[in-house]
Tab-separated table of C-alpha atoms in Angstrom:
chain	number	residue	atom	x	y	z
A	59	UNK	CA	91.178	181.371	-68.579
A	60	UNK	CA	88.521	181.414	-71.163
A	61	UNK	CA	90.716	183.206	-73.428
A	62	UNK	CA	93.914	181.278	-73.267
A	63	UNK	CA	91.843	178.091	-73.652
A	64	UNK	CA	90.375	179.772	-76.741
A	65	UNK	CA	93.494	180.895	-78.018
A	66	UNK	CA	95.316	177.531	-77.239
A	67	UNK	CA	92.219	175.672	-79.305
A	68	UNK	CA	92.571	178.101	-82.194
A	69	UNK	CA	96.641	177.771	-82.573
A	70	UNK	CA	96.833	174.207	-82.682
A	71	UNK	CA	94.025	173.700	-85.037
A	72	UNK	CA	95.610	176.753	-87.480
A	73	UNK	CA	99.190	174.950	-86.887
A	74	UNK	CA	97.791	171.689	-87.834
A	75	UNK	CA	96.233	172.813	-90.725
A	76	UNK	CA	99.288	174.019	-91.820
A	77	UNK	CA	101.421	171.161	-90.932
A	78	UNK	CA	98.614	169.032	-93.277
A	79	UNK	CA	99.902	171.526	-96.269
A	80	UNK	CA	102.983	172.299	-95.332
A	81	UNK	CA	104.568	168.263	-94.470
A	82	UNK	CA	104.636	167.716	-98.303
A	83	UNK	CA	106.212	170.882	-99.440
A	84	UNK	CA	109.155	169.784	-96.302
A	85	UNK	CA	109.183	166.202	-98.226
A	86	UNK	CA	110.143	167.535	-101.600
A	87	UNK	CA	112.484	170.290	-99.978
A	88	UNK	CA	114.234	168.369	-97.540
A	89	UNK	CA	114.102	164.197	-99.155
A	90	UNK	CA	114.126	165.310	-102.711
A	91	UNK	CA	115.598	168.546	-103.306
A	92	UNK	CA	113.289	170.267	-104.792
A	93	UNK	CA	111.914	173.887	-104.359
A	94	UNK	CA	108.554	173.388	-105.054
A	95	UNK	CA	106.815	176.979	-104.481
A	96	UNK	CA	103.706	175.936	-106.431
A	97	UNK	CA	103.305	173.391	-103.402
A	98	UNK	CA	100.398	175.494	-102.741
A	99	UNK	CA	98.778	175.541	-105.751
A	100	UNK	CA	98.170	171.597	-105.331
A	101	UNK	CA	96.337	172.989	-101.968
A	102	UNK	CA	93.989	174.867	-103.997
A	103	UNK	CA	93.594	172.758	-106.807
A	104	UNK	CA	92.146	169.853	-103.603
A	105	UNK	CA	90.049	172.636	-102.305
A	106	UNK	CA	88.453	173.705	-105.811
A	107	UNK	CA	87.757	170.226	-106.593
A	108	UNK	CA	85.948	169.441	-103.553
A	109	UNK	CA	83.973	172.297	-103.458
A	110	UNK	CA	83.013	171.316	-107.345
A	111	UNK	CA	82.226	167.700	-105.540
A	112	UNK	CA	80.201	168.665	-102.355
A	113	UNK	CA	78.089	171.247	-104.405
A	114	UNK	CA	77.555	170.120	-107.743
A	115	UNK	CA	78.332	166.679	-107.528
A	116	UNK	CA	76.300	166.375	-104.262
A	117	UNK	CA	78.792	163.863	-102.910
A	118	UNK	CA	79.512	163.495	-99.048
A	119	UNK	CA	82.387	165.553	-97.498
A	120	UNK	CA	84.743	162.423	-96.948
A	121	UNK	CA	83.993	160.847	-100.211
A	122	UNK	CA	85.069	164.329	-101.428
A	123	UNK	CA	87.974	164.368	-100.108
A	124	UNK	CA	89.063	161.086	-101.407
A	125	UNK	CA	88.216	162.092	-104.568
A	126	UNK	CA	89.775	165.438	-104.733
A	127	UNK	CA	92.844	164.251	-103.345
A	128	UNK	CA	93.057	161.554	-106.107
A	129	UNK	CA	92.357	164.055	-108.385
A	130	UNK	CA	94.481	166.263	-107.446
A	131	UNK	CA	97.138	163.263	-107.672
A	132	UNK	CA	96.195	162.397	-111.448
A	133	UNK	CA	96.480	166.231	-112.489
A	134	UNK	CA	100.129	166.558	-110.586
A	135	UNK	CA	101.714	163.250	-111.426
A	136	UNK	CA	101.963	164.221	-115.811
A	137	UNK	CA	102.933	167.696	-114.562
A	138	UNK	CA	105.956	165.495	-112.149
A	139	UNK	CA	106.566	163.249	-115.572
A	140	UNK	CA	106.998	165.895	-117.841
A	141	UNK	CA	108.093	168.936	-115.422
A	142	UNK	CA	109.402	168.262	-111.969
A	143	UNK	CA	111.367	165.108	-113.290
A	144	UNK	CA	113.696	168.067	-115.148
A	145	UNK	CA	114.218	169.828	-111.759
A	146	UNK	CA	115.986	166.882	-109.838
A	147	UNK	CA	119.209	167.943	-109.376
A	148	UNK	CA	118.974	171.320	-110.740
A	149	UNK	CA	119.848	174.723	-109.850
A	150	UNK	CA	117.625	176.377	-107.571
A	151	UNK	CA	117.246	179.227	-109.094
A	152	UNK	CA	115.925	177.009	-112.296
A	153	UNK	CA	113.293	175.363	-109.711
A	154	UNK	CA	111.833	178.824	-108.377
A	155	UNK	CA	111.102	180.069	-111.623
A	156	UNK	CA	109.537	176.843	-112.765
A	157	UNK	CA	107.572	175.886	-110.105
A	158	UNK	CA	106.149	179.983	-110.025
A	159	UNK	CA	105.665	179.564	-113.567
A	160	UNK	CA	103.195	176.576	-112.841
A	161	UNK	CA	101.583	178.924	-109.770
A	162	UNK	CA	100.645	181.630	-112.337
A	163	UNK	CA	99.806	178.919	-114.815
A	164	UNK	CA	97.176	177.319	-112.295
A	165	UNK	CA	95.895	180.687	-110.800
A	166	UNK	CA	94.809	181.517	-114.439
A	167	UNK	CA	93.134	178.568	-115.285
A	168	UNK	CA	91.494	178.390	-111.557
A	169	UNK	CA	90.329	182.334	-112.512
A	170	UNK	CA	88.842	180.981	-116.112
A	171	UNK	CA	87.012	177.524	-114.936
A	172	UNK	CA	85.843	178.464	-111.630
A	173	UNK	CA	85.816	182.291	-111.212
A	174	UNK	CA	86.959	184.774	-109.218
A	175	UNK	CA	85.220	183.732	-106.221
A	176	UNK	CA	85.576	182.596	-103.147
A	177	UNK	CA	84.950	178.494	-102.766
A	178	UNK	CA	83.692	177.160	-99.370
A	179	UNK	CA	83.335	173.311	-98.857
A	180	UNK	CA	80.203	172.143	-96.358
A	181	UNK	CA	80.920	170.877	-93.587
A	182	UNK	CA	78.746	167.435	-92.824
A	183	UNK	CA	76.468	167.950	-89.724
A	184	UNK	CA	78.684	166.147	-87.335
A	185	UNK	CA	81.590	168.758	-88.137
A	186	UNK	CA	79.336	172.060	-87.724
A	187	UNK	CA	78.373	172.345	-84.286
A	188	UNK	CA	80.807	172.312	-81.187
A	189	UNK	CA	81.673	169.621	-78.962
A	190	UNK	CA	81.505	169.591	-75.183
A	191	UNK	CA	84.204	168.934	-73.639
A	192	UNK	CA	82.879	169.570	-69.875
A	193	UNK	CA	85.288	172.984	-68.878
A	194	UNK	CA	84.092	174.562	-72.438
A	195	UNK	CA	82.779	173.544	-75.886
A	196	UNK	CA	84.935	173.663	-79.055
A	197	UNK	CA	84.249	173.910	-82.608
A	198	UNK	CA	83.937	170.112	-84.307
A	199	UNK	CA	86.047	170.900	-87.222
A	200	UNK	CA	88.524	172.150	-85.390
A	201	UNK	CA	89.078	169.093	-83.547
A	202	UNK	CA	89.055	167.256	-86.541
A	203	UNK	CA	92.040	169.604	-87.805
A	204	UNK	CA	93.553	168.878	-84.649
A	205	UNK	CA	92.909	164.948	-85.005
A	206	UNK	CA	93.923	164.882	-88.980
A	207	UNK	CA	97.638	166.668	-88.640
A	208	UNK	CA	98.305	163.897	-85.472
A	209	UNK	CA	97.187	161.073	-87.808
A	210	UNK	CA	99.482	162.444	-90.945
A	211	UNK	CA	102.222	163.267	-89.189
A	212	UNK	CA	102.490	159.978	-87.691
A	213	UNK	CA	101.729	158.055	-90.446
A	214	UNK	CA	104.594	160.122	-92.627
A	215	UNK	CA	107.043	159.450	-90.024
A	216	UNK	CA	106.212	156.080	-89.752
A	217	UNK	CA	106.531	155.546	-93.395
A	218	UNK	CA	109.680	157.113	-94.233
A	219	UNK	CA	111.886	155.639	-91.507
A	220	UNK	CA	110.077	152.923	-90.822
A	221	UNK	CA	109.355	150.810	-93.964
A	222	UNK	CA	111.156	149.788	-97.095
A	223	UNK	CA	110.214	152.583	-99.630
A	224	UNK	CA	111.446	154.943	-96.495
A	225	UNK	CA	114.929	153.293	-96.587
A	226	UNK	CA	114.792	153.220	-100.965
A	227	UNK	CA	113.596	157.508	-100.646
A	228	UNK	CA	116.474	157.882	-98.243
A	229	UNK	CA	118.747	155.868	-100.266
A	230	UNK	CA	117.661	157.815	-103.648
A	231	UNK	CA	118.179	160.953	-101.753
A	232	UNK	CA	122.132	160.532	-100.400
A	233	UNK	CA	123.250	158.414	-103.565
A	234	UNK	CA	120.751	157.900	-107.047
A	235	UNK	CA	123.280	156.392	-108.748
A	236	UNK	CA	124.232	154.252	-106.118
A	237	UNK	CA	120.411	153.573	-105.170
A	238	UNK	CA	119.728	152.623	-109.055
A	239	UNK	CA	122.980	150.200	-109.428
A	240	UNK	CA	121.249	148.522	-106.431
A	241	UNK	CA	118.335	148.390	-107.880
A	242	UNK	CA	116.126	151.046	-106.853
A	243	UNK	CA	114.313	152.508	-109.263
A	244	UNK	CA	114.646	155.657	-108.365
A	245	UNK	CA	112.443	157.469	-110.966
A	246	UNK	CA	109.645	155.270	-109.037
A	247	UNK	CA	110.281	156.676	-105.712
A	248	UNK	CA	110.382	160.440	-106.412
A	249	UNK	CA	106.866	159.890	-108.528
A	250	UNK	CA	105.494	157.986	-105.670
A	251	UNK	CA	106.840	160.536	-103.060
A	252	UNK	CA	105.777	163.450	-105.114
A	253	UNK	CA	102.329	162.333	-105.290
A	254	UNK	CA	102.513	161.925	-101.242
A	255	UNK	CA	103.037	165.372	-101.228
A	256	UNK	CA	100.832	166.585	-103.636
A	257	UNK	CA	98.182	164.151	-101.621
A	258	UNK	CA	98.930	165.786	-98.360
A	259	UNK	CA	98.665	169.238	-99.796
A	260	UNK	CA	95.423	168.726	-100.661
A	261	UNK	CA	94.279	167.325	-98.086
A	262	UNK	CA	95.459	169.776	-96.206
A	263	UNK	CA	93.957	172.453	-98.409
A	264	UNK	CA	90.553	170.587	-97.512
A	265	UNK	CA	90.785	170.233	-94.342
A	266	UNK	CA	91.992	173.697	-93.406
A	267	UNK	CA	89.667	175.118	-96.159
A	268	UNK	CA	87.367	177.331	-92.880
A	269	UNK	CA	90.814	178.498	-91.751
A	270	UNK	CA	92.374	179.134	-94.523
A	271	UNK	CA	89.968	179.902	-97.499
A	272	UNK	CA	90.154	178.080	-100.575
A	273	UNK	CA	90.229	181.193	-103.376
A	274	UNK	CA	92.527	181.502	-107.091
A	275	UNK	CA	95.067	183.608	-105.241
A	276	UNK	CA	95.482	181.099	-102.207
A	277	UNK	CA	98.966	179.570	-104.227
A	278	UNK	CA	100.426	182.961	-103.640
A	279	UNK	CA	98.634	184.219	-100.345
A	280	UNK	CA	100.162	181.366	-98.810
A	281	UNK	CA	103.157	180.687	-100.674
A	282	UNK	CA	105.774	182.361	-98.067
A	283	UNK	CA	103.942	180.935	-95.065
A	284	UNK	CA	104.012	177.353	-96.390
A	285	UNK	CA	107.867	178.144	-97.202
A	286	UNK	CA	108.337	179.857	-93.705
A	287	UNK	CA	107.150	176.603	-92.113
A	288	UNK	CA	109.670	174.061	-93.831
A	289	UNK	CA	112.498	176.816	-93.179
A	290	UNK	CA	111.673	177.086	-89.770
A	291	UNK	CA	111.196	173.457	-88.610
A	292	UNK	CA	114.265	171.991	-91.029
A	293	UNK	CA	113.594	170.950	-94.270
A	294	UNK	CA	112.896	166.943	-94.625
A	295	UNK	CA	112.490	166.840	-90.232
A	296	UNK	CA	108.722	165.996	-89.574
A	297	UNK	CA	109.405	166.672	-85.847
A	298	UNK	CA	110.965	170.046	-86.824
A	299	UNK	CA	108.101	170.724	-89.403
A	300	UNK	CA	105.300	170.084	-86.321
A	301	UNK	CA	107.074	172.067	-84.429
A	302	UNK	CA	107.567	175.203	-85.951
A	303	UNK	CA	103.895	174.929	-87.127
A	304	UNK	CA	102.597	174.951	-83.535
A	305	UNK	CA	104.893	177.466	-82.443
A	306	UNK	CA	104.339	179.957	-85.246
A	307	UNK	CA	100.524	178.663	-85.147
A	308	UNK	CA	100.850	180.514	-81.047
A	309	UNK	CA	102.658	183.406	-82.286
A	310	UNK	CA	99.990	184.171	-84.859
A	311	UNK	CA	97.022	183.450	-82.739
A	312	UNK	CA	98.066	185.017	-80.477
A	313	UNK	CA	99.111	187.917	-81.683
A	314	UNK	CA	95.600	188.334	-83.661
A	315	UNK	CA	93.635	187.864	-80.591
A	316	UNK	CA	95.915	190.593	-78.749
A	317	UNK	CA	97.406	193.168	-81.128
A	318	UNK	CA	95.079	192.448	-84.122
A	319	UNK	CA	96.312	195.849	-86.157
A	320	UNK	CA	99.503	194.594	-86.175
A	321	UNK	CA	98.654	191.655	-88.387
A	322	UNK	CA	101.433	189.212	-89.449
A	323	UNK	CA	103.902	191.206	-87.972
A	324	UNK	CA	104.587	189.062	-84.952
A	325	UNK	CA	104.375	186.211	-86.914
A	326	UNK	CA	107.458	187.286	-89.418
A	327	UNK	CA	109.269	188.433	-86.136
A	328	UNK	CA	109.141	185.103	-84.348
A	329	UNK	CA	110.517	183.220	-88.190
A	330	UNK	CA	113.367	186.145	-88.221
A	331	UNK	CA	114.189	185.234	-84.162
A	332	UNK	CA	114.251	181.027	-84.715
A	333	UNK	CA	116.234	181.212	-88.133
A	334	UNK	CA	118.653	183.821	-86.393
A	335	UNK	CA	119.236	181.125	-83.606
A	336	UNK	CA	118.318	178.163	-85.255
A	337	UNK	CA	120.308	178.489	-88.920
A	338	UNK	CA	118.827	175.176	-90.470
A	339	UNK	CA	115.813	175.412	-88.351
A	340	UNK	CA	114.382	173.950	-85.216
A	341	UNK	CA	115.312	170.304	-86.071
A	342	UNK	CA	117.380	170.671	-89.206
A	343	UNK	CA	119.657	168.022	-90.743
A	344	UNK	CA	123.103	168.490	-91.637
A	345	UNK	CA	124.199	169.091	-95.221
């Protein structure tokens, strides 16, 4: 019993953390049609820049995560003005090779300003120890993890189908032209929802930085599984996006705690099963 409790604990803190990430790059995929594989580059940059915050700024860990998420905003919204604004509507084959272009691009300059290292982000003392729960005691950041993907995935939901700038995105999305004669201004929206992302991402990348550590290669260790997760759950679907990330968050766990020599392999098998049954994923909209 102890196990599966431990093993339930650990997959939906690891699928939470990757929901955090992984919500934005199914935002830009699904609402705005755009195959954004440096998605996890934003991650990183939010990790780097806390670290940078926490250690040599000496700034708490939830002021520095409002200010790396900001920052990572500022950095990404000239790169969405100048870049990304050149992808909407285009080929996807012209998006993958930009948006890898802009992983390699930050990878390099994450290698020349802060090393090759590793980067790990202190927790505060109410985060490091475990919490009792009465049947067992779990791990304080984990919880938080837990707590933080709840929060953001109801707040997303709530704010794309629920409010006005929802209804303007969704608008933008089926018709631009349309959206703009009505007066939308749709070049607005997709900067605003871009910088959601990019806010989420690092967040996430935060967040999830004990799970997932925050290092210059992290944009392309985690590339496929951030992509895996929108694929799986339907691209745009929050629901679907939770979903597969608790799922394939099981899978993994569980396969590690099990079969560890077999490493992802369990992982890739359960994404080859869904999208075999489940074409446009677990709650996938209809072109």
């Amino acid at each position: 019993m102890q196990t599966i409790l431990s093993v339930g604990i650990d997959a939906l803190a690891y699928g939470m953390v990757l929901f955090v990430i992984s919500i934005g790059l199914s935002v830009t995929m699904g609402l705005m049609r755009v195959v954004n594989l440096a998605h996890g580059a934003f991650a990183m940059i939010g990790g780097y820049i806390a670290s940078y915050a926490v250690q040599s700024l000496g700034l708490g860990y939830a002021l520095a995560i409002l200010v790396a998420v900001a920052g990572t905003v500022v950095i990404a919204l000239p790169l969405e003005r100048l870049l990304y604004r050149r992808l909407y509507g285009a080929p996807e084959l012209t998006q993958v090779l930009m948006t890898i272009g802009i992983t390699f691009c930050v990878i390099g300059i994450a290698n020349y300003v802060f090393g090759p290292t590793l980067k790990t982000i202190p927790l505060p003392e109410l985060l490091r120890g475990p919490v009792d729960l009465g049947f067992r005691t779990i791990a304080a950041h984990k919880l938080f993890a837990i707590a933080c993907g709840l929060a953001v995935a109801l707040a997303l939901w709530y704010l794309i189908e629920k409010t006005g700038f929802g209804i303007k995105l969704r608008a933008s999305v089926d018709n631009a032209a349309m959206a703009a004669s009505l007066g939308v201004r749709t070049t607005i929206v997709y900067a605003v929802s871009f910088a959601i992302a990019v806010g989420l991402a690092a967040f996430g990348g935060i967040v999830g930085a004990e799970l997932l550590p925050i290092e210059p290669y992290y944009a392309l260790r985690y590339m496929v599984t951030f992509l895996v997760v929108v694929c799986v759950g339907g691209a745009g679907s929050i629901p679907g996006a939770l979903l597969a990330c608790l799922v394939l968050g099981l899978v993994d766990t569980t396969s590690r705690y099990l079969l560890p020599e077999y490493g992802e392999f369990f992982f890739y098998l359960a994404v080859i099963a869904i999208v075999c049954v489940f074409p446009r994923g677990l709650m996938g909209r209809r072109a």
